[in-house]
């Protein structure tokens, strides 16, 4: 059995009286690609944000890269971690957002090397060399000195992926990475993600790109109203769904 990079056990999340996640349990193993699909408002983004500790969970437990997130166990008691400890834990996880979130005042290369240089305090020459190699990997070696405003949405998203990779994460979370892009730019971003998946990166991808999920995912998870309704390899979940709710959701794509 390969190592679990994420293990969620009955995770719950509420915003005030609004329960957004209910008993969400999911294991993701090293090198796996898991796609999460489901209707808008079903809690997909919130679940990713909990894994990355941008939100704290209200119930259950969540392990990332072998560590219980947010808490330290002392005997039978759980003590909340300090902000500093949470920042350290968060480094094992990269996140790629729907709307890129690049720093507008930094070049493509500047965006990529900011984390390794400033947060990891690694030597600048090495960080720049690795940054250039990452730009090459996402097909943007010639855009190192371009600012985000000078790049297309697809190019910005590829820089965002390179920036996530620069921190050498154990896992990358993608939150609808192509949904803000014009149709003709979707393919180039999916291609970079496909290459990343083939390279063995562990990935959780919230997406409406069912063709991508069918081709790249090891497993597809269907969420509805804050719960995981079913999970299965793509061939089963996308083509022979068990739940009526999943069938209805999938038929809306036909
Ligand atoms: P999805 O990604 O599946 O579209 P989300 O996780 O974005 O779903 O949202 C799930 C529900 O949680 C929605 O009803 C949304 O309005 C609510 N929600 C998300 N973030 C917050 C927040 N910070 N405060 C209050 N409600 C939130």
CSV table of C-alpha atoms and ligand atoms in Angstrom, one decimal:
chain,number,residue,atom,x,y,z
A,1,UNK,CA,0.0,0.0,0.0
A,2,UNK,CA,1.5,3.3,-1.0
A,3,UNK,CA,1.7,6.2,1.5
A,4,UNK,CA,-1.3,8.4,2.1
A,5,UNK,CA,-0.6,12.0,1.4
A,6,UNK,CA,-4.1,13.1,2.5
A,7,UNK,CA,-6.4,11.4,4.9
A,8,UNK,CA,-9.7,13.1,5.7
A,9,UNK,CA,-11.8,11.4,8.4
A,10,UNK,CA,-15.4,12.6,8.8
A,11,UNK,CA,-14.4,16.2,8.2
A,12,UNK,CA,-17.1,18.7,8.9
A,13,UNK,CA,-17.1,22.4,8.3
A,14,UNK,CA,-19.6,25.0,9.3
A,15,UNK,CA,-19.7,28.8,8.7
A,16,UNK,CA,-21.9,29.9,11.6
A,17,UNK,CA,-25.2,28.0,11.2
A,18,UNK,CA,-24.4,26.9,7.7
A,19,UNK,CA,-23.0,23.4,7.5
A,20,UNK,CA,-20.9,23.2,4.3
A,21,UNK,CA,-19.1,19.9,4.8
A,22,UNK,CA,-20.6,16.8,6.5
A,23,UNK,CA,-18.5,13.7,7.3
A,24,UNK,CA,-16.2,14.0,4.3
A,25,UNK,CA,-13.8,11.1,4.3
A,26,UNK,CA,-11.2,10.7,1.6
A,27,UNK,CA,-7.7,9.1,1.3
A,28,UNK,CA,-5.3,10.2,-1.4
A,29,UNK,CA,-2.2,8.2,-1.9
A,30,UNK,CA,1.2,9.2,-3.2
A,31,UNK,CA,1.2,9.8,-6.9
A,32,UNK,CA,-2.6,9.7,-7.2
A,33,UNK,CA,-4.7,12.1,-9.2
A,34,UNK,CA,-8.2,12.6,-7.7
A,35,UNK,CA,-10.7,14.8,-9.5
A,36,UNK,CA,-13.6,16.2,-7.5
A,37,UNK,CA,-16.8,17.0,-9.4
A,38,UNK,CA,-20.2,18.2,-8.3
A,39,UNK,CA,-22.7,21.1,-8.5
A,40,UNK,CA,-21.8,24.6,-7.5
A,41,UNK,CA,-22.1,25.2,-3.8
A,42,UNK,CA,-21.5,21.5,-2.9
A,43,UNK,CA,-18.4,22.3,-0.8
A,44,UNK,CA,-15.6,21.4,-3.2
A,45,UNK,CA,-13.6,24.6,-2.8
A,46,UNK,CA,-14.1,24.6,1.0
A,47,UNK,CA,-12.8,21.0,1.2
A,48,UNK,CA,-9.6,22.1,-0.7
A,49,UNK,CA,-9.3,25.1,1.5
A,50,UNK,CA,-9.5,22.9,4.6
A,51,UNK,CA,-6.8,20.6,3.2
A,52,UNK,CA,-4.6,23.6,2.7
A,53,UNK,CA,-5.6,25.1,6.1
A,54,UNK,CA,-7.0,28.2,4.6
A,55,UNK,CA,-10.0,27.2,6.6
A,56,UNK,CA,-10.0,25.3,9.9
A,57,UNK,CA,-12.3,22.2,10.1
A,58,UNK,CA,-15.2,22.1,12.6
A,59,UNK,CA,-15.3,18.3,13.0
A,60,UNK,CA,-13.4,15.2,12.2
A,61,UNK,CA,-9.6,15.0,11.5
A,62,UNK,CA,-7.4,15.7,8.5
A,63,UNK,CA,-3.9,14.4,8.0
A,64,UNK,CA,-1.6,15.9,5.3
A,65,UNK,CA,1.8,14.4,4.5
A,66,UNK,CA,1.6,12.2,7.6
A,67,UNK,CA,0.8,15.1,10.0
A,68,UNK,CA,-2.4,15.8,11.8
A,69,UNK,CA,-3.3,19.3,10.6
A,70,UNK,CA,-4.0,22.2,12.9
A,71,UNK,CA,-3.4,20.3,16.1
A,72,UNK,CA,-0.8,18.6,18.2
A,73,UNK,CA,-1.7,15.5,20.2
A,74,UNK,CA,-0.5,15.6,23.8
A,75,UNK,CA,-1.6,12.5,25.5
A,76,UNK,CA,-5.4,12.3,24.9
A,77,UNK,CA,-5.7,16.1,24.4
A,78,UNK,CA,-5.5,18.1,21.2
A,79,UNK,CA,-3.8,21.4,21.3
A,80,UNK,CA,-4.2,23.9,18.5
A,81,UNK,CA,-1.0,24.6,16.6
A,82,UNK,CA,0.5,28.1,16.5
A,83,UNK,CA,0.2,30.2,13.3
A,84,UNK,CA,3.8,29.5,12.6
A,85,UNK,CA,3.3,25.8,12.8
A,86,UNK,CA,0.3,26.0,10.5
A,87,UNK,CA,2.4,28.0,8.0
A,88,UNK,CA,5.0,25.2,8.1
A,89,UNK,CA,2.4,22.5,7.6
A,90,UNK,CA,0.9,24.5,4.7
A,91,UNK,CA,4.2,24.3,2.8
A,92,UNK,CA,3.6,20.7,2.0
A,93,UNK,CA,0.7,21.7,-0.2
A,94,UNK,CA,0.6,23.9,-3.3
A,95,UNK,CA,-2.6,25.5,-4.4
A,96,UNK,CA,-3.6,26.7,-7.9
A,97,UNK,CA,-6.7,29.0,-7.8
A,98,UNK,CA,-9.4,29.7,-10.4
A,99,UNK,CA,-8.1,33.3,-10.8
A,100,UNK,CA,-4.3,32.7,-10.8
A,101,UNK,CA,-3.6,35.1,-8.0
A,102,UNK,CA,-0.1,36.1,-9.3
A,103,UNK,CA,1.6,39.1,-7.7
A,104,UNK,CA,1.0,41.8,-10.3
A,105,UNK,CA,4.2,43.7,-9.5
A,106,UNK,CA,6.5,40.8,-10.0
A,107,UNK,CA,7.6,39.2,-13.4
A,108,UNK,CA,6.8,35.6,-14.2
A,109,UNK,CA,10.2,34.5,-12.9
A,110,UNK,CA,9.8,36.8,-9.9
A,111,UNK,CA,6.5,35.2,-9.0
A,112,UNK,CA,8.1,31.7,-9.1
A,113,UNK,CA,11.2,32.5,-7.1
A,114,UNK,CA,9.5,34.6,-4.4
A,115,UNK,CA,8.5,31.7,-2.3
A,116,UNK,CA,11.8,29.6,-2.4
A,117,UNK,CA,13.9,32.8,-1.9
A,118,UNK,CA,11.9,34.7,0.7
A,119,UNK,CA,10.1,31.9,2.6
A,120,UNK,CA,12.5,29.0,2.2
A,121,UNK,CA,15.5,31.4,2.1
A,122,UNK,CA,17.3,29.3,-0.5
A,123,UNK,CA,20.3,30.8,-2.4
A,124,UNK,CA,19.2,33.1,-5.2
A,125,UNK,CA,21.3,31.7,-8.0
A,126,UNK,CA,20.0,28.2,-7.4
A,127,UNK,CA,16.4,29.5,-7.1
A,128,UNK,CA,16.6,31.4,-10.3
A,129,UNK,CA,18.1,28.4,-12.2
A,130,UNK,CA,15.3,26.2,-10.9
A,131,UNK,CA,12.7,28.9,-11.7
A,132,UNK,CA,13.9,29.1,-15.3
A,133,UNK,CA,13.7,25.3,-15.5
A,134,UNK,CA,10.1,25.4,-14.2
A,135,UNK,CA,9.2,28.1,-16.8
A,136,UNK,CA,10.6,25.8,-19.5
A,137,UNK,CA,8.6,22.9,-18.1
A,138,UNK,CA,5.3,24.9,-18.5
A,139,UNK,CA,6.4,26.2,-21.9
A,140,UNK,CA,7.1,29.8,-20.9
A,141,UNK,CA,10.9,30.1,-20.9
A,142,UNK,CA,10.6,33.2,-23.2
A,143,UNK,CA,8.2,34.9,-20.7
A,144,UNK,CA,10.5,35.1,-17.7
A,145,UNK,CA,10.5,38.9,-17.6
A,146,UNK,CA,6.9,39.5,-18.5
A,147,UNK,CA,4.5,40.8,-15.9
A,148,UNK,CA,1.2,39.1,-15.4
A,149,UNK,CA,-0.7,41.9,-17.2
A,150,UNK,CA,1.3,41.1,-20.3
A,151,UNK,CA,0.4,37.4,-20.2
A,152,UNK,CA,-2.8,35.6,-21.4
A,153,UNK,CA,-5.0,33.9,-18.8
A,154,UNK,CA,-3.6,30.5,-19.9
A,155,UNK,CA,0.0,31.7,-19.5
A,156,UNK,CA,-0.7,33.3,-16.1
A,157,UNK,CA,-2.2,30.0,-14.9
A,158,UNK,CA,0.9,28.1,-16.2
A,159,UNK,CA,3.1,30.5,-14.2
A,160,UNK,CA,0.9,29.9,-11.2
A,161,UNK,CA,1.4,26.1,-11.6
A,162,UNK,CA,5.2,26.7,-11.9
A,163,UNK,CA,5.0,28.8,-8.8
A,164,UNK,CA,3.3,26.1,-6.8
A,165,UNK,CA,5.9,23.6,-8.0
A,166,UNK,CA,8.8,25.8,-7.0
A,167,UNK,CA,7.9,25.2,-3.3
A,168,UNK,CA,8.4,21.5,-4.0
A,169,UNK,CA,5.1,20.5,-2.4
A,170,UNK,CA,4.0,16.9,-1.7
A,171,UNK,CA,0.6,17.6,-3.1
A,172,UNK,CA,-1.0,20.2,-5.4
A,173,UNK,CA,-4.6,21.3,-5.1
A,174,UNK,CA,-6.3,22.8,-8.2
A,175,UNK,CA,-9.5,24.7,-7.7
A,176,UNK,CA,-11.2,24.9,-11.1
A,177,UNK,CA,-8.0,26.0,-12.7
A,178,UNK,CA,-9.5,26.4,-16.2
A,179,UNK,CA,-12.9,27.8,-15.4
A,180,UNK,CA,-11.9,31.5,-15.7
A,181,UNK,CA,-10.2,30.9,-19.1
A,182,UNK,CA,-11.4,31.5,-22.6
A,183,UNK,CA,-12.1,28.2,-24.3
A,184,UNK,CA,-9.1,28.4,-26.6
A,185,UNK,CA,-6.7,28.7,-23.6
A,186,UNK,CA,-8.1,25.8,-21.6
A,187,UNK,CA,-6.1,23.1,-23.5
A,188,UNK,CA,-2.6,24.5,-22.8
A,189,UNK,CA,-3.3,24.5,-19.0
A,190,UNK,CA,-4.8,21.0,-19.1
A,191,UNK,CA,-1.7,19.8,-21.0
A,192,UNK,CA,0.6,21.1,-18.3
A,193,UNK,CA,-1.6,19.4,-15.7
A,194,UNK,CA,-1.5,16.2,-17.7
A,195,UNK,CA,2.3,16.3,-17.8
A,196,UNK,CA,2.4,16.9,-14.1
A,197,UNK,CA,0.1,13.9,-13.4
A,198,UNK,CA,2.3,11.7,-15.6
A,199,UNK,CA,5.4,12.9,-13.7
A,200,UNK,CA,3.9,11.3,-10.5
A,201,UNK,CA,2.7,14.4,-8.7
A,202,UNK,CA,-0.1,13.9,-6.2
A,203,UNK,CA,-3.0,16.1,-7.3
A,204,UNK,CA,-6.5,16.9,-6.2
A,205,UNK,CA,-8.4,18.7,-8.9
A,206,UNK,CA,-11.8,20.3,-8.6
A,207,UNK,CA,-13.0,20.6,-12.2
A,208,UNK,CA,-15.8,20.6,-14.6
A,209,UNK,CA,-13.6,19.2,-17.3
A,210,UNK,CA,-15.0,15.7,-17.4
A,211,UNK,CA,-12.9,14.6,-20.4
A,212,UNK,CA,-9.7,15.6,-18.5
A,213,UNK,CA,-11.0,13.7,-15.4
A,214,UNK,CA,-11.8,10.6,-17.5
A,215,UNK,CA,-8.3,10.7,-19.0
A,216,UNK,CA,-6.1,11.7,-16.1
A,217,UNK,CA,-7.8,10.8,-12.8
A,218,UNK,CA,-7.2,7.6,-10.9
A,219,UNK,CA,-10.4,8.3,-9.0
A,220,UNK,CA,-13.3,10.7,-9.4
A,221,UNK,CA,-15.2,11.9,-6.4
A,222,UNK,CA,-18.8,13.3,-6.7
A,223,UNK,CA,-19.8,15.8,-4.0
A,224,UNK,CA,-23.3,17.1,-3.4
A,225,UNK,CA,-24.6,19.3,-0.5
A,226,UNK,CA,-21.4,18.9,1.5
A,227,UNK,CA,-21.0,15.2,1.3
A,228,UNK,CA,-19.1,12.7,-0.9
A,229,UNK,CA,-21.9,10.8,-2.5
A,230,UNK,CA,-19.7,8.4,-4.4
A,231,UNK,CA,-16.1,7.8,-5.5
A,232,UNK,CA,-14.8,5.4,-8.1
A,233,UNK,CA,-12.3,5.2,-11.0
A,234,UNK,CA,-13.4,7.5,-13.8
A,235,UNK,CA,-14.7,4.7,-16.1
A,236,UNK,CA,-17.1,3.7,-13.4
A,237,UNK,CA,-18.1,7.0,-11.9
A,238,UNK,CA,-18.5,9.0,-15.1
A,239,UNK,CA,-20.1,6.2,-17.2
A,240,UNK,CA,-21.9,4.0,-14.7
A,241,UNK,CA,-22.8,6.3,-11.8
A,242,UNK,CA,-24.7,4.6,-8.9
A,243,UNK,CA,-26.6,7.6,-7.5
A,244,UNK,CA,-29.5,9.3,-9.2
A,245,UNK,CA,-28.0,12.6,-8.1
A,246,UNK,CA,-24.7,11.8,-9.9
A,247,UNK,CA,-26.6,10.7,-13.0
A,248,UNK,CA,-28.6,13.9,-13.0
A,249,UNK,CA,-25.4,16.0,-12.6
A,250,UNK,CA,-23.6,14.2,-15.4
A,251,UNK,CA,-26.5,14.4,-17.7
A,252,UNK,CA,-26.4,18.2,-17.5
A,253,UNK,CA,-23.1,18.0,-19.4
A,254,UNK,CA,-24.5,16.0,-22.3
B,1,LIG,P1,-18.2,24.7,-4.5
B,1,LIG,O1,-16.8,24.8,-4.6
B,1,LIG,O2,-18.7,23.3,-4.6
B,1,LIG,O3,-19.0,25.6,-5.4
B,1,LIG,P2,-18.0,26.1,-2.0
B,1,LIG,O4,-17.1,25.3,-1.1
B,1,LIG,O5,-17.4,27.3,-2.7
B,1,LIG,O6,-18.7,25.1,-3.0
B,1,LIG,O7,-19.2,26.6,-1.1
B,1,LIG,C1,-20.0,25.7,-0.3
B,1,LIG,C2,-21.0,26.6,0.5
B,1,LIG,O8,-20.3,27.2,1.5
B,1,LIG,C3,-21.7,27.6,-0.3
B,1,LIG,O9,-23.1,27.7,0.2
B,1,LIG,C4,-21.0,28.9,0.0
B,1,LIG,O10,-21.8,30.0,0.0
B,1,LIG,C5,-20.6,28.6,1.5
B,1,LIG,N1,-19.3,29.3,1.9
B,1,LIG,C6,-18.1,29.2,1.3
B,1,LIG,N2,-17.2,30.0,2.0
B,1,LIG,C7,-17.9,30.6,2.9
B,1,LIG,C8,-17.5,31.6,3.9
B,1,LIG,N3,-16.2,32.0,4.0
B,1,LIG,N4,-18.5,32.1,4.7
B,1,LIG,C9,-19.8,31.7,4.6
B,1,LIG,N5,-20.2,30.7,3.7
B,1,LIG,C10,-19.2,30.2,2.9
